[in-house]
PDB file of C-alpha atoms in Angstrom:
ATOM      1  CA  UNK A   1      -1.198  -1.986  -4.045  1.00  0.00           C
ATOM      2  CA  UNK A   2       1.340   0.063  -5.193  1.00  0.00           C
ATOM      3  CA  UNK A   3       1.418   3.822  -6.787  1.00  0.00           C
ATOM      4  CA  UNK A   4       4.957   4.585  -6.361  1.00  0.00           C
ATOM      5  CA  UNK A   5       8.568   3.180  -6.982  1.00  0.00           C
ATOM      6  CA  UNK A   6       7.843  -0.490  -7.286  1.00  0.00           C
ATOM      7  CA  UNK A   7      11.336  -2.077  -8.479  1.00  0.00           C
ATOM      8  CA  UNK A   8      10.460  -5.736  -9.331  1.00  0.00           C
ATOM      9  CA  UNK A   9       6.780  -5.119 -11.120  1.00  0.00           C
ATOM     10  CA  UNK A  10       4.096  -6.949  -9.982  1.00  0.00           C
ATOM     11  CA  UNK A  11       1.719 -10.130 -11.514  1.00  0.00           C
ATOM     12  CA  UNK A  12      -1.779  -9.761 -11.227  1.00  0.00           C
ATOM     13  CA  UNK A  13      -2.679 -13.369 -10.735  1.00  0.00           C
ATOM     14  CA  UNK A  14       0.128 -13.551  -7.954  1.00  0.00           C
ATOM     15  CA  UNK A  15      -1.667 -10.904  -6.401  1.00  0.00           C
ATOM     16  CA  UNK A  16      -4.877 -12.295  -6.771  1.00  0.00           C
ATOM     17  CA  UNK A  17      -3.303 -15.278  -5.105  1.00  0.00           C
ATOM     18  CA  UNK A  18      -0.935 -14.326  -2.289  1.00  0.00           C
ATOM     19  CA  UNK A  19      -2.297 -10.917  -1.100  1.00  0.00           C
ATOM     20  CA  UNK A  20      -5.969 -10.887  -1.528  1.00  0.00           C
ATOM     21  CA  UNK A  21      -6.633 -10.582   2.036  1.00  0.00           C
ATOM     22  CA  UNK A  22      -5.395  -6.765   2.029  1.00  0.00           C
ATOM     23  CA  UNK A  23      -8.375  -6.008   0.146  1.00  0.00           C
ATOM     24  CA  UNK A  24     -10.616  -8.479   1.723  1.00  0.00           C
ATOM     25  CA  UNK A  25      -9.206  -6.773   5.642  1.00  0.00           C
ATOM     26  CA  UNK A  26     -10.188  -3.143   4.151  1.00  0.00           C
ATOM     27  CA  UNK A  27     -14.138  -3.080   5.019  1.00  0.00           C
ATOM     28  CA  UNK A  28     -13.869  -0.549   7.766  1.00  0.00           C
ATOM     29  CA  UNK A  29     -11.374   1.736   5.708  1.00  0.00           C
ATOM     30  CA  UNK A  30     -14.407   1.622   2.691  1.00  0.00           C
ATOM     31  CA  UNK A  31     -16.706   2.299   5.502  1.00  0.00           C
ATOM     32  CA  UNK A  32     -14.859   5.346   6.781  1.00  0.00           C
ATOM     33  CA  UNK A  33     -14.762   6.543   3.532  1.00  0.00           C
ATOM     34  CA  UNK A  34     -18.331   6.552   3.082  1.00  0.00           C
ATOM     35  CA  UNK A  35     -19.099   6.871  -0.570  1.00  0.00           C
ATOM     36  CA  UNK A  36     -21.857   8.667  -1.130  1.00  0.00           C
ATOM     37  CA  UNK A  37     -24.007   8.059  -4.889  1.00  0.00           C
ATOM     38  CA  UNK A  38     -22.177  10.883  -7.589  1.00  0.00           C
ATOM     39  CA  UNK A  39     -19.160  11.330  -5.475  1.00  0.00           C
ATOM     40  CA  UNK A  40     -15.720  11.819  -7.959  1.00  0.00           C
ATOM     41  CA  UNK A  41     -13.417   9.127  -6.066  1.00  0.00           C
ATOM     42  CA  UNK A  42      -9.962   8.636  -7.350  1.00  0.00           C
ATOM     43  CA  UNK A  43      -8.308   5.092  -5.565  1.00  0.00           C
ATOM     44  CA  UNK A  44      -4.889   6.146  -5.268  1.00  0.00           C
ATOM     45  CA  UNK A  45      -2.709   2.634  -5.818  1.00  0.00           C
ATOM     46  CA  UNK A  46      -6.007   0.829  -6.910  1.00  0.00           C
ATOM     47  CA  UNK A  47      -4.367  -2.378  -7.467  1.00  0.00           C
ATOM     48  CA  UNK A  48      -6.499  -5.028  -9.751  1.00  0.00           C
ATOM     49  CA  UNK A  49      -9.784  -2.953  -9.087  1.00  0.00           C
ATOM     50  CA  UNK A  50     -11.612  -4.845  -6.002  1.00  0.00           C
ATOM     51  CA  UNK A  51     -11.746  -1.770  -3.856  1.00  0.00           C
ATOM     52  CA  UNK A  52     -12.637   0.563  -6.841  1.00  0.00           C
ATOM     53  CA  UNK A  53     -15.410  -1.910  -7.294  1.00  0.00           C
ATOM     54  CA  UNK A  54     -16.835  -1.639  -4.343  1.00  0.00           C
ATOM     55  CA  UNK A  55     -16.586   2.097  -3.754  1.00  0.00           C
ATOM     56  CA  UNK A  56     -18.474   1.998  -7.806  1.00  0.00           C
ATOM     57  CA  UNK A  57     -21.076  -0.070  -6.087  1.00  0.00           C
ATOM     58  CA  UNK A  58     -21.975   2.296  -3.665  1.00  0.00           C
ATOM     59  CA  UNK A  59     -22.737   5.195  -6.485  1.00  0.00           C
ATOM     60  CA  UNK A  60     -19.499   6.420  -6.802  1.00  0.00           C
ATOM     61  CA  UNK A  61     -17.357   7.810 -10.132  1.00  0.00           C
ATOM     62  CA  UNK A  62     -14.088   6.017  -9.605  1.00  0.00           C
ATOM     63  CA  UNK A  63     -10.900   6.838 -11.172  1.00  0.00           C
ATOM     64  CA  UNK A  64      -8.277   3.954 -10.250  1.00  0.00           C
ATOM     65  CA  UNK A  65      -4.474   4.844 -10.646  1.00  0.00           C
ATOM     66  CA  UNK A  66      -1.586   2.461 -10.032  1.00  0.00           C
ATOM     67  CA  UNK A  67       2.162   2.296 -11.012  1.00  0.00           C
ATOM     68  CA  UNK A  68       1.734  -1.478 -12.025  1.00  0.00           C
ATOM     69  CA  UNK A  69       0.459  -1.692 -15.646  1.00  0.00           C
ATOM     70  CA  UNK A  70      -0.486  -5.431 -15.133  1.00  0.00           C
ATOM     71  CA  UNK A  71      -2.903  -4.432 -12.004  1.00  0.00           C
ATOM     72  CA  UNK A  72      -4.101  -1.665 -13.633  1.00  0.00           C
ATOM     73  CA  UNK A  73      -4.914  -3.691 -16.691  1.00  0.00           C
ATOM     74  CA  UNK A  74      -6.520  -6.060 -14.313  1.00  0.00           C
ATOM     75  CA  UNK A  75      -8.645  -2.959 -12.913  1.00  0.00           C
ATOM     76  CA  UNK A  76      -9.941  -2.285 -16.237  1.00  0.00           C
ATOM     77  CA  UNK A  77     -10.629  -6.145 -17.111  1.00  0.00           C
ATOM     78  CA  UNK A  78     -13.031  -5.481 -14.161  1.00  0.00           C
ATOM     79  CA  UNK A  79     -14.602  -2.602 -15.427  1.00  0.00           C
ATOM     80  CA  UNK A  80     -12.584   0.493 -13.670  1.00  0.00           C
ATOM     81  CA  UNK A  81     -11.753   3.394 -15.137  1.00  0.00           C
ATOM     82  CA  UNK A  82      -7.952   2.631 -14.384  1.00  0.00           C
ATOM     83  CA  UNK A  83      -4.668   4.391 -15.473  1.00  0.00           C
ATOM     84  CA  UNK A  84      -0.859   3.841 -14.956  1.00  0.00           C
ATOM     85  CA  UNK A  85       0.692   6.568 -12.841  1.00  0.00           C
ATOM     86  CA  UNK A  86       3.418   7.756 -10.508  1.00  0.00           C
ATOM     87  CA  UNK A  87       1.586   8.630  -7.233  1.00  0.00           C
ATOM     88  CA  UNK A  88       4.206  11.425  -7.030  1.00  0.00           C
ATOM     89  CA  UNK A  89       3.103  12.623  -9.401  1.00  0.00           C
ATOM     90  CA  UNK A  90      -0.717  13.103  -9.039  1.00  0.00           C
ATOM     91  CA  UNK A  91      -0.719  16.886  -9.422  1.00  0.00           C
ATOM     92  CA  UNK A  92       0.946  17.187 -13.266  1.00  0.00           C
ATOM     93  CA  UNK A  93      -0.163  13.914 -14.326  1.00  0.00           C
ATOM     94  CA  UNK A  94      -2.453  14.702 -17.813  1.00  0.00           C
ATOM     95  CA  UNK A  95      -4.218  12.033 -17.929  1.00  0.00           C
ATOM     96  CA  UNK A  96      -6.280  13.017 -14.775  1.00  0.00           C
ATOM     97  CA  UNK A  97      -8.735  15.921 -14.977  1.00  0.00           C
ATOM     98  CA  UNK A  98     -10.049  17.669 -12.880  1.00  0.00           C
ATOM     99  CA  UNK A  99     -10.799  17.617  -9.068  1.00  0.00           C
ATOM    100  CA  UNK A 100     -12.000  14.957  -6.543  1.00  0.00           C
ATOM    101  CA  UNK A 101     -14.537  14.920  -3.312  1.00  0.00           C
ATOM    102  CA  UNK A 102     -11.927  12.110  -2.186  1.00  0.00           C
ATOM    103  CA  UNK A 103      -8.656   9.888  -2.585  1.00  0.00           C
ATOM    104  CA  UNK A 104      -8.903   6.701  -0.930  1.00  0.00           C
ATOM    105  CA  UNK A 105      -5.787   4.593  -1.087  1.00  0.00           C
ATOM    106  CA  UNK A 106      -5.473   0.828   0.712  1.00  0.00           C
ATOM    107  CA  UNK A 107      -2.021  -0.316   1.515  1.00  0.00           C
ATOM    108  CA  UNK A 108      -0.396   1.674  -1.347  1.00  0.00           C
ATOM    109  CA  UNK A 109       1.020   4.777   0.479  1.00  0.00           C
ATOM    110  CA  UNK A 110       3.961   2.728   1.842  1.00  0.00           C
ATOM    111  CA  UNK A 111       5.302   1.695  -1.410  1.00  0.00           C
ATOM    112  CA  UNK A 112       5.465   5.570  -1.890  1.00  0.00           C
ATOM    113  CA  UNK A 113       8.981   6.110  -0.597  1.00  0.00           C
ATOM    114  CA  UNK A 114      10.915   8.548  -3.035  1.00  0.00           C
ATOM    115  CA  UNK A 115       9.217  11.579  -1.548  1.00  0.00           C
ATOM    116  CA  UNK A 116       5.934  10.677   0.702  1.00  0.00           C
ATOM    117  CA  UNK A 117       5.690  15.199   0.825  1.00  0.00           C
ATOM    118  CA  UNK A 118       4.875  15.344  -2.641  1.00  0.00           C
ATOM    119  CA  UNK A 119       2.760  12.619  -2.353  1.00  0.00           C
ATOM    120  CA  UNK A 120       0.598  13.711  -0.034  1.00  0.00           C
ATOM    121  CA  UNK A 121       1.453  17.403  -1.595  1.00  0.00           C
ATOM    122  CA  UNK A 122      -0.449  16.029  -4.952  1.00  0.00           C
ATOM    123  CA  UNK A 123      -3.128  14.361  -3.124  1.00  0.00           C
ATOM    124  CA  UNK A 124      -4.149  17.815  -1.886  1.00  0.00           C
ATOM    125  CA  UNK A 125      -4.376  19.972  -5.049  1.00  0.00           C
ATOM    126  CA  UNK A 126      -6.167  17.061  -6.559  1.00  0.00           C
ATOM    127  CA  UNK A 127      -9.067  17.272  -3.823  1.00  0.00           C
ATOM    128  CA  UNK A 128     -11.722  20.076  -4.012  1.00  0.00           C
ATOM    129  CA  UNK A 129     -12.008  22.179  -1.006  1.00  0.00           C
ATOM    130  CA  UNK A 130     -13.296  20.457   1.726  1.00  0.00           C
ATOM    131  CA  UNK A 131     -12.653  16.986  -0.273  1.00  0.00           C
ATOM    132  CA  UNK A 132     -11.566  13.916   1.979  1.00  0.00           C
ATOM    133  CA  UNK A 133      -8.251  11.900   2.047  1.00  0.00           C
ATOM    134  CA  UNK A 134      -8.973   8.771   3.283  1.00  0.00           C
ATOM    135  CA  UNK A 135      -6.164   6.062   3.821  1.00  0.00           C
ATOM    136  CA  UNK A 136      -4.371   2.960   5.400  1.00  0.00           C
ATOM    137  CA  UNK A 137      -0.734   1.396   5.250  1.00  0.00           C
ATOM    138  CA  UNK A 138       1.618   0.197   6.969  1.00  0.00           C
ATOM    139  CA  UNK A 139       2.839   2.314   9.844  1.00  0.00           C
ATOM    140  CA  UNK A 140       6.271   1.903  12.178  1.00  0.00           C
ATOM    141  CA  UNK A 141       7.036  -1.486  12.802  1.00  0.00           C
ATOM    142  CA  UNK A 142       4.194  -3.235   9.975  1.00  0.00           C
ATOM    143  CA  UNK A 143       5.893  -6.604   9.266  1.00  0.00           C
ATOM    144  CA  UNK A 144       9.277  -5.643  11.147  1.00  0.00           C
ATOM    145  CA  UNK A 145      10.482  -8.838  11.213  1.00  0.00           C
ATOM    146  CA  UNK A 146      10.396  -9.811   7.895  1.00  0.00           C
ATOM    147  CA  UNK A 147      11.440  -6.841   6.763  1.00  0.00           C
ATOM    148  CA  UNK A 148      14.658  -7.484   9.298  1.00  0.00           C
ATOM    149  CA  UNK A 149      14.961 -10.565   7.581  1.00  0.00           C
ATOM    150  CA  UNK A 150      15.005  -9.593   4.361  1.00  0.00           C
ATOM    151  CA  UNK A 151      17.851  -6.887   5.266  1.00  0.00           C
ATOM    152  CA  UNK A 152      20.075  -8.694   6.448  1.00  0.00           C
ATOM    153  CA  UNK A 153      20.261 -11.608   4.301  1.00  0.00           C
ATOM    154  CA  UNK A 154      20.544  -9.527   1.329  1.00  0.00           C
ATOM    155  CA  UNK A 155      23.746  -7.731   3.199  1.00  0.00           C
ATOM    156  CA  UNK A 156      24.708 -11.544   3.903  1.00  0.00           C
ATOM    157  CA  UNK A 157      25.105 -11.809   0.154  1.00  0.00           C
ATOM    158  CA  UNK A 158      26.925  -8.465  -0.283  1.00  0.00           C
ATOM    159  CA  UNK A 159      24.072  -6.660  -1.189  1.00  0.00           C
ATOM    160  CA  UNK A 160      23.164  -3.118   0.169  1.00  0.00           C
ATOM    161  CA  UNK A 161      19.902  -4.013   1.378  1.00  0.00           C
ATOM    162  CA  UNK A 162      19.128   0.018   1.638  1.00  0.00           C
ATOM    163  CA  UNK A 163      18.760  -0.486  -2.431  1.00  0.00           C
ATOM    164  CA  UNK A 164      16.333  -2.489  -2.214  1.00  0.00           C
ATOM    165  CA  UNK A 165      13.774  -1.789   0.824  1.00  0.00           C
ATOM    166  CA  UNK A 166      10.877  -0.207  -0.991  1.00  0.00           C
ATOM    167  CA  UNK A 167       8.856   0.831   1.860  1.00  0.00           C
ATOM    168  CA  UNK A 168       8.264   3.988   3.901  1.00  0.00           C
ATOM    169  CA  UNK A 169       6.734   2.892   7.356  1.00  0.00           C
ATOM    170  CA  UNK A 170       6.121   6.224   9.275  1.00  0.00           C
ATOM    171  CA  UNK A 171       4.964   7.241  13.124  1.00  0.00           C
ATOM    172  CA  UNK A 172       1.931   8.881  13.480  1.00  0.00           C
ATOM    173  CA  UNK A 173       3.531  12.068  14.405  1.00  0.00           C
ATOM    174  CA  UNK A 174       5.278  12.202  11.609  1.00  0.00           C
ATOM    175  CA  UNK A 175       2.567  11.036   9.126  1.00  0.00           C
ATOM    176  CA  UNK A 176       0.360  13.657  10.913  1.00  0.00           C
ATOM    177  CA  UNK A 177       2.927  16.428  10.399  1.00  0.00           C
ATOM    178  CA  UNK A 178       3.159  15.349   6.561  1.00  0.00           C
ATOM    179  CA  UNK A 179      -0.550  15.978   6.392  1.00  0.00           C
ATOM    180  CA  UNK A 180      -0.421  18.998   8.181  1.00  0.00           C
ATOM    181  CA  UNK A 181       2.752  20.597   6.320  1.00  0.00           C
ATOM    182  CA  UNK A 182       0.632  19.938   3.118  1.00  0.00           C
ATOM    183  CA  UNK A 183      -2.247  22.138   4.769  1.00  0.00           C
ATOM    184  CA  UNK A 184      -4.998  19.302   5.576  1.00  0.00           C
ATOM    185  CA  UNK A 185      -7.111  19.148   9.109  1.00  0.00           C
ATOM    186  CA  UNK A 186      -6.306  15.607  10.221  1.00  0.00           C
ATOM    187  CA  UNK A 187      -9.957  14.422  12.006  1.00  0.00           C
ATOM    188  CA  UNK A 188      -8.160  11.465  13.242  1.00  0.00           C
ATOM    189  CA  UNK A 189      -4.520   9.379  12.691  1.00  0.00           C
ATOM    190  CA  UNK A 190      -3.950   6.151  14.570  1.00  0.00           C
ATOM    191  CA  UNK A 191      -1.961   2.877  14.424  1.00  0.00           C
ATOM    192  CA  UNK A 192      -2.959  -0.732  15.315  1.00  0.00           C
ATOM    193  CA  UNK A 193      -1.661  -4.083  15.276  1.00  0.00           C
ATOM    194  CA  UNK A 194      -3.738  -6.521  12.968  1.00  0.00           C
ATOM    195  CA  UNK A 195      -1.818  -9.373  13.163  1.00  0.00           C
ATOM    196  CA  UNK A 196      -2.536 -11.571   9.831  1.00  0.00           C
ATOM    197  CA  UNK A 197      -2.800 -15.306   9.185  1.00  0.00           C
ATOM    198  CA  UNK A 198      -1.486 -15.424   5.350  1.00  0.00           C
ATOM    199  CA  UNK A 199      -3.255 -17.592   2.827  1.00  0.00           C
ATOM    200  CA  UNK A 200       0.132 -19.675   2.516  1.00  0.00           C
ATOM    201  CA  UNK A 201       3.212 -20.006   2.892  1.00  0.00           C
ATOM    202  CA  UNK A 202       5.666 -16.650   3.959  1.00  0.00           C
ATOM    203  CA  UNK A 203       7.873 -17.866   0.893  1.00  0.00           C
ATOM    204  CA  UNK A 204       4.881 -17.113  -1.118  1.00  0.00           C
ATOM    205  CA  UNK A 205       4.087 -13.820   0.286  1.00  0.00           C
ATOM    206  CA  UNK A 206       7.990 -12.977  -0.067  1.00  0.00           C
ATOM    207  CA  UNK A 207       7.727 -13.229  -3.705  1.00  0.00           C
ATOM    208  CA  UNK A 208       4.746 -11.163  -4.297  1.00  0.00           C
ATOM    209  CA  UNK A 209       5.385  -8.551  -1.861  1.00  0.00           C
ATOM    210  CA  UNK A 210       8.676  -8.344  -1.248  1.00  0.00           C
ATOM    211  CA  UNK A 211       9.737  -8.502  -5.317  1.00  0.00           C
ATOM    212  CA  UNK A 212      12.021  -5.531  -4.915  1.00  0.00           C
ATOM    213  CA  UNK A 213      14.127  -7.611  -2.402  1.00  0.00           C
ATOM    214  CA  UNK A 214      13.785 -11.211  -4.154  1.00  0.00           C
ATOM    215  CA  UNK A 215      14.362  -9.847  -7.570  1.00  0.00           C
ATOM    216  CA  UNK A 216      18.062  -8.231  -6.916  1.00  0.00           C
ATOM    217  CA  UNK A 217      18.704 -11.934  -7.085  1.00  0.00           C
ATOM    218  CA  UNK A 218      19.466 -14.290 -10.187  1.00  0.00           C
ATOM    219  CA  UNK A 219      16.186 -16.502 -11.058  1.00  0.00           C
ATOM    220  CA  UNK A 220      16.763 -19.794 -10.231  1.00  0.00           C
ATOM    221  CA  UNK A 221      19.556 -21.131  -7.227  1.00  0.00           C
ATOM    222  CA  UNK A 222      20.188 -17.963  -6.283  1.00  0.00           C
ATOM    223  CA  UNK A 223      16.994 -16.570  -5.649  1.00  0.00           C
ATOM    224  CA  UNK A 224      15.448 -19.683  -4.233  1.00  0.00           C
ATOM    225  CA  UNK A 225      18.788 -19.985  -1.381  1.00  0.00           C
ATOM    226  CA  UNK A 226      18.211 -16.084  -0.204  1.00  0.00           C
ATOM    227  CA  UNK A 227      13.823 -16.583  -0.272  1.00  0.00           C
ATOM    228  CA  UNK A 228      14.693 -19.859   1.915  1.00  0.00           C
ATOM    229  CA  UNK A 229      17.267 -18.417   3.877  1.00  0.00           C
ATOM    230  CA  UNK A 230      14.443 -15.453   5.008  1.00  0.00           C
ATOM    231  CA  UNK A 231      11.879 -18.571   5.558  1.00  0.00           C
ATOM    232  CA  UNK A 232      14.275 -20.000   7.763  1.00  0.00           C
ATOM    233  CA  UNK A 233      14.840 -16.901  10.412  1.00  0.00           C
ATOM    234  CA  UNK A 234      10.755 -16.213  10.489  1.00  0.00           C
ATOM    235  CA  UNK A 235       9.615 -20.115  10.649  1.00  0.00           C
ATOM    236  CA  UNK A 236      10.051 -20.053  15.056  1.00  0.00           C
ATOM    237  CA  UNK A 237       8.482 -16.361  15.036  1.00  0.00           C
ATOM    238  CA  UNK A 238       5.944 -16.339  12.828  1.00  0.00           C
ATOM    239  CA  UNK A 239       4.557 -19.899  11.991  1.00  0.00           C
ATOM    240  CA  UNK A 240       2.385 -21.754  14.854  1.00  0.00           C
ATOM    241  CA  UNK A 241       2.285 -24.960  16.087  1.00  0.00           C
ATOM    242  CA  UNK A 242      -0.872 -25.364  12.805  1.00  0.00           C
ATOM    243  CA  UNK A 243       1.430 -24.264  10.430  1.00  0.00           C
ATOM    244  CA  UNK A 244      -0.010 -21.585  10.028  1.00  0.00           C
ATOM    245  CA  UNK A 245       1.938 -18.291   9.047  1.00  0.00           C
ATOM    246  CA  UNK A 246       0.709 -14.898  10.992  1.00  0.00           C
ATOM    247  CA  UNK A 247       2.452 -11.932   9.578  1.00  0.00           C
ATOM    248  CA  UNK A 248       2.960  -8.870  12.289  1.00  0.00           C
ATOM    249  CA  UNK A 249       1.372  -6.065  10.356  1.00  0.00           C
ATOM    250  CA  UNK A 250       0.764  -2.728  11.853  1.00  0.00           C
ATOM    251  CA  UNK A 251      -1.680  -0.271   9.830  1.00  0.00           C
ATOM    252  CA  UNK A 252      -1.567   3.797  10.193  1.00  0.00           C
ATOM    253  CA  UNK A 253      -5.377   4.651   9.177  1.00  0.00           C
ATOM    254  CA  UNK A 254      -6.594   8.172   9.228  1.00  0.00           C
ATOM    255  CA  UNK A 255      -9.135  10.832   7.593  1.00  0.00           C
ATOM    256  CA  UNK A 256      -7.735  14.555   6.809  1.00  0.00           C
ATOM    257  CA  UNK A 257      -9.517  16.643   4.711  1.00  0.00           C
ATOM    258  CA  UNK A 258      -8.878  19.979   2.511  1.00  0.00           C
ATOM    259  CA  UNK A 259      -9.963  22.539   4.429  1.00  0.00           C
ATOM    260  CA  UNK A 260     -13.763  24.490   2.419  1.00  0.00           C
ATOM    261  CA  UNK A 261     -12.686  27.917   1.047  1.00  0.00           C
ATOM    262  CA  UNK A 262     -14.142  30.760   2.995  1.00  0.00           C
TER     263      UNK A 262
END
């Protein structure tokens, strides 16, 4: 769910379709999170509004922000206060008032890549003090060999696949020293492997979440010979003997907060 540089744009049925598991995987993360009734909770890469939904059904003021206009218009068709913004730029953006008791963001921090400081930077001055930042994405190696794939097919076709890569896939040490450097207390920062079965096939997924790497090339032969060509170095890695594809994600999850004024 993307709040940054997101070359390609997204569809929000294709979303609906290929990637609703990274909503429906984000219970704990909403749990962590705790919203409490009255809380101001602004969803930082909100997508099409399912996690904003759920974090308004526990009591909670929601403000939704994504980079995609058709998933935030897809937030507001289910009744989120949603707006289109750069999640660089949280901290000058007008059309957010105010102050927060948290940020939340699901898979959205990796599409931040431009500058991940001022990211987290904006995040900061937009929480009261001793407001919450609670957050998952992908960490080192989340979906390393597709994203290998991907690379080096595009440089295959003459194509500088450092172009196109839109994600930012940090350790913990250096996530943690991001969060730090912007002045948060990080209560805890890990990474695990969640290994995920997709709801189809990779080619699928590629299109939907890897449109920054699909859409350098033409519609049509073009496109379909580099998406096939990827298919073709995963199928003996990823897909078992059920044909099932299992994608090797690895998530970075953690809860820092602004420290309370003294």
């Amino acid at each position: 769910m993307p709040s940054g540089d997101t070359p390609g744009g997204w569809n929000a049925a294709d979303y609906a379709r290929d990637a609703r598991f990274v909503a429906d995987l984000a219970a704990p993360l909403v749990d962590l999170l705790d919203p409490r009734p009255g809380e101001r909770i602004l969803d930082l890469g909100c997508g099409d509004g399912v996690l904003s939904h759920t974090l308004v059904e526990r009591g909670a003021d929601v403000l939704g922000v994504d980079a995609s206009p058709d998933l935030a218009t897809a937030a507001r068709e289910r009744g989120i206060h949603a707006i289109v913004a750069d999640g660089h730029a949280l901290a000058d953006c007008a059309e957010i008032s105010g102050r927060f008791d948290a940020v939340f963001s699901n898979a959205a921090l990796h599409w931040m890549k431009r500058d991940p400081q001022v990211v987290i930077d904006g995040v900061y001055q937009r929480l009261v003090p001793g407001g919450r930042f609670v957050a998952e994405f992908g960490g080192a190696g989340n979906v390393a060999p597709i994203q290998d794939a991907l690379r080096a097919q595009a440089k295959a076709r003459g194509v500088d696949p450092d172009t196109l890569d839109p994600w930012y896939f940090p350790t913990d040490a250096e996530y943690r020293q991001r969060l730090e450097n912007a002045g948060f207390v990080v209560d805890q920062l890990a990474s695990f492997e969640r290994p995920t079965e997709l709801p189809g096939d990779v080619s699928q997924w590629l299109t939907t979440l890897a449109r920054p790497f699909v859409t350098a090339f033409e519609p049509g032969a073009a496109r379909q010979d580099y998406v096939a060509a990827v298919r073709d170095r995963l199928v003996d890695s990823l897909q078992d003997e059920h044909g099932r594809w299992i994608a090797p994600y690895v998530r970075l999850r953690f809860v820092a907060r602004r420290p309370a004024e003294r």
